[in-house]
Every structure is written in structure tokens, then in C-alpha cells.
Amino acid sequence: MSEIGTATVGNRADAVFSGGGIKGLAFAGAIKAAEEAGYDDWQSLGGTSAGAITAMALAVGYDAGGLKQLFSFDFSKIDDRGGPFGLGVVENYFHHGIVHGKALGDWIESVLEGSPDHADGPPPQVFGDLKRTLKVVGTDIVHERMVVFPDDAGLYLDEQSGEPYTPATFPIATAVRISAGYPGFFPPIALKDAATGSPGALVDGGVTAPFPVFLFDNPDPRWPTWAFRLFGGMPPEQPPDHPIKGLFWPIDMVKDVIDTAINALDDFELKTFPDRVIALPTGNVSTLNFSLSQADKDFLYSSGYDTAKSFFASDPAGKNRFGKAAASDATSEAMAPALSS
């Protein structure tokens, strides 16, 4: 295998992606830089919101080029308010959203249908169909808990069987639609709690875990986990500026609370995990700007690529929260006979 930078082409790694709404195009640029650094054999993928979509796409076989194409989609099409002049928002209001939410679900399904891993067979539908590990984070605001799918699938009932889901039988598209469901804009997904039978309201994982960097940590890592973090602003001189004012200040406040949870850069993360967190600045691009200009798209992609390129050029060790870094693939392969004997 040929060498690029500090890694070997074909190196294995896990990856975790933060939330960030419409700004996932930055992830495509970052994954391109990761591939150029030799990391193109992803094992376990996880994320929240836009990061859940990214993780799902990689988990079903898309590469950096495929991600760029996916996130170049005209996202104005998922703003399905319905009715003339968007007056369907009145109906959607009683389902606790501004839009219907079906268009987002349909787009997620279309990403699965295009799975490169399943080009010669039926597309993956449930977690048991996947060839890689995938974990996505959601929030049940009725039952006040973070949920990680498919691990927490048994908390909810399958309406068809009346029995609790198992991790293998939980629908991938439902999990990702939950994780990407910005509360107040997309209606929550109602799943019945297996213990009480009462319906939950499952929304964006960014409410409870906007950056689930912990998903694949263990005391003896076999390969690194690279953690890709979107955040608003251009540090340190240009932080985001979203004033709360006017008659509709409650709407501004709720939106800013959620956006802060999803987009704020946590200095603790960078100080604690400086050699595995790749912080991708997204400037002033709004989380819910479904009509990105070409300039915005170019900026997001370039920001992701340039930042990740510099990160991997620094020869990061990738230590996790246990203070452990994975051995190189060559070292792992050399140790394999001894471990199996």
C-alpha cells in the first residue's frame, strides 16, 4: 500500500460526527482529507443530526465524493410545509412542527436506496442489514432521555408486532430521521415506550448529545476514532452573532438555545482530546438555511477539507478518553498471531 502523509492507504478507523443542521457539506470536505491521509476503511460510524446522516452514508458505503454529492442536494425540497404559499404550516402546527417532515424521511430513504454496499441487492432497511457498525443519537423529550440507536431500540414498541424492537430490527431511516429532526421545525417521531405504552416524542440528538465523541471509546482501541466537530463562527475573531429581540423574541430564544447546543465549540473537548477532535468552522451559515448559495457550499466544503488536511498533517495520535491510542495497522497485524495463540 502507498503512503500519503502520516497514514497508510487502507487504514482502518472509526468516526464520530457532530450535529450542525444543513452544514454537513463540511464533513464531505473533511472526509476527503481523511481519505488522502489514508483513512478510507471505516469500521464504526456514529453521529448526531447532520452527523447521523453522514455516519449513515459512510456506513452503507459512500465515500467522500458520494458525500459531496449527497450534501449538494437542493435541501429546499425538504421544506415541505404544504398548501398554497406554505399555508400547510397551520396543519403541521398541530403535529408540533413547521414542516410535514415526510420529505426529509424520503430523502434519507433515497440515500439508503443508493447504498454502494448493496448495489447488487436490496437496500439496507434495518440495522441488522449493515456491514459496518452504525450508532445515531436522538432525544426523547417526553421521557427526558438521550437514546442511542440501535442500542436503545428495546425501549420502544414495534407497532406491527406489539413487541419491543431489537437492535437488529430497528429501521435505519427512522433512527436517522429522529436524529436529524430539529425540534420545532420537524415534527417529533412518536414511538411508544415499551415499559408504559405511552408515546414518546423523539427529536434531534443535538438536544442531549450534539457531539457524541464517546460512542466507540474503550480501554484497548484497535484503531483510532476521529471526531469531526462542526461549529459556528470563524475562531477566534468572528464568533456567531444571533441577537434576541423584537416581538418574537421567544422564538429567537428557543432557536438560539438549540443552535448553541448543536453548534457551540466546546473548549473542553479541544483541550482534552486535541489530537482526535477535528473542529470545522462553518462561518455564519445558518443551521436551517435550506437555500445555501454556491458560495456557502464552496466555503463549507473548503473549510472541512482545509481544516482536516492540516489536522492529519500534524500526525495526531488519536488518544481517547481513556488516554489510549491505537497501535498502527502494521503493529496490530504483527500482534494478531500472538493474540490468537
PDB file of N, CA and C in Angstrom, residues 51 67-68 79 82 112-113 122 151 195 208 219 227 229 282 293 299:
ATOM      1  N   GLY A  51     -24.614  14.880  11.450  1.00  0.00           N
ATOM      2  CA  GLY A  51     -23.598  13.861  11.657  1.00  0.00           C
ATOM      3  C   GLY A  51     -24.153  12.458  11.564  1.00  0.00           C
ATOM      4  N   LEU A  67     -20.422  11.638  -0.537  1.00  0.00           N
ATOM      5  CA  LEU A  67     -20.924  12.576   0.467  1.00  0.00           C
ATOM      6  C   LEU A  67     -21.095  13.970  -0.122  1.00  0.00           C
ATOM      7  N   LYS A  68     -20.112  14.395  -0.908  1.00  0.00           N
ATOM      8  CA  LYS A  68     -20.203  15.731  -1.505  1.00  0.00           C
ATOM      9  C   LYS A  68     -21.441  15.846  -2.383  1.00  0.00           C
ATOM     10  N   ASP A  79     -38.224  21.273   2.753  1.00  0.00           N
ATOM     11  CA  ASP A  79     -39.051  22.242   3.478  1.00  0.00           C
ATOM     12  C   ASP A  79     -40.491  22.072   2.991  1.00  0.00           C
ATOM     13  N   GLY A  82     -46.252  22.538   2.710  1.00  0.00           N
ATOM     14  CA  GLY A  82     -47.509  22.149   2.089  1.00  0.00           C
ATOM     15  C   GLY A  82     -48.492  23.294   1.954  1.00  0.00           C
ATOM     16  N   LEU A 112     -30.286   5.590   1.448  1.00  0.00           N
ATOM     17  CA  LEU A 112     -30.138   4.151   1.687  1.00  0.00           C
ATOM     18  C   LEU A 112     -30.326   3.356   0.394  1.00  0.00           C
ATOM     19  N   GLU A 113     -31.273   3.769  -0.426  1.00  0.00           N
ATOM     20  CA  GLU A 113     -31.526   3.048  -1.677  1.00  0.00           C
ATOM     21  C   GLU A 113     -30.322   3.108  -2.614  1.00  0.00           C
ATOM     22  N   PRO A 122     -31.014  -5.833  -2.395  1.00  0.00           N
ATOM     23  CA  PRO A 122     -31.947  -4.874  -1.805  1.00  0.00           C
ATOM     24  C   PRO A 122     -31.223  -3.892  -0.888  1.00  0.00           C
ATOM     25  N   ASP A 151     -28.795   0.685  19.942  1.00  0.00           N
ATOM     26  CA  ASP A 151     -28.621   0.114  21.280  1.00  0.00           C
ATOM     27  C   ASP A 151     -29.891   0.193  22.121  1.00  0.00           C
ATOM     28  N   ALA A 195     -42.131   0.207  28.268  1.00  0.00           N
ATOM     29  CA  ALA A 195     -42.470  -0.035  29.668  1.00  0.00           C
ATOM     30  C   ALA A 195     -43.862   0.471  30.025  1.00  0.00           C
ATOM     31  N   THR A 208     -29.415  16.615  23.441  1.00  0.00           N
ATOM     32  CA  THR A 208     -28.767  15.951  24.576  1.00  0.00           C
ATOM     33  C   THR A 208     -27.303  15.602  24.328  1.00  0.00           C
ATOM     34  N   PRO A 219     -10.956   0.903  26.544  1.00  0.00           N
ATOM     35  CA  PRO A 219      -9.591   0.982  27.091  1.00  0.00           C
ATOM     36  C   PRO A 219      -8.528   0.353  26.193  1.00  0.00           C
ATOM     37  N   ALA A 227     -12.924  12.364  15.396  1.00  0.00           N
ATOM     38  CA  ALA A 227     -14.170  13.035  15.780  1.00  0.00           C
ATOM     39  C   ALA A 227     -14.270  14.374  15.050  1.00  0.00           C
ATOM     40  N   ARG A 229     -16.122  17.835  14.253  1.00  0.00           N
ATOM     41  CA  ARG A 229     -16.985  18.749  15.007  1.00  0.00           C
ATOM     42  C   ARG A 229     -17.280  20.018  14.215  1.00  0.00           C
ATOM     43  N   THR A 282     -17.806  26.776  10.468  1.00  0.00           N
ATOM     44  CA  THR A 282     -18.834  26.901   9.428  1.00  0.00           C
ATOM     45  C   THR A 282     -19.290  28.335   9.224  1.00  0.00           C
ATOM     46  N   SER A 293     -26.340  29.242  -0.873  1.00  0.00           N
ATOM     47  CA  SER A 293     -25.771  29.739  -2.121  1.00  0.00           C
ATOM     48  C   SER A 293     -24.587  28.865  -2.512  1.00  0.00           C
ATOM     49  N   PHE A 299     -17.633  27.324   0.492  1.00  0.00           N
ATOM     50  CA  PHE A 299     -16.961  27.643   1.750  1.00  0.00           C
ATOM     51  C   PHE A 299     -16.990  26.455   2.706  1.00  0.00           C
TER      52      PHE A 299
END
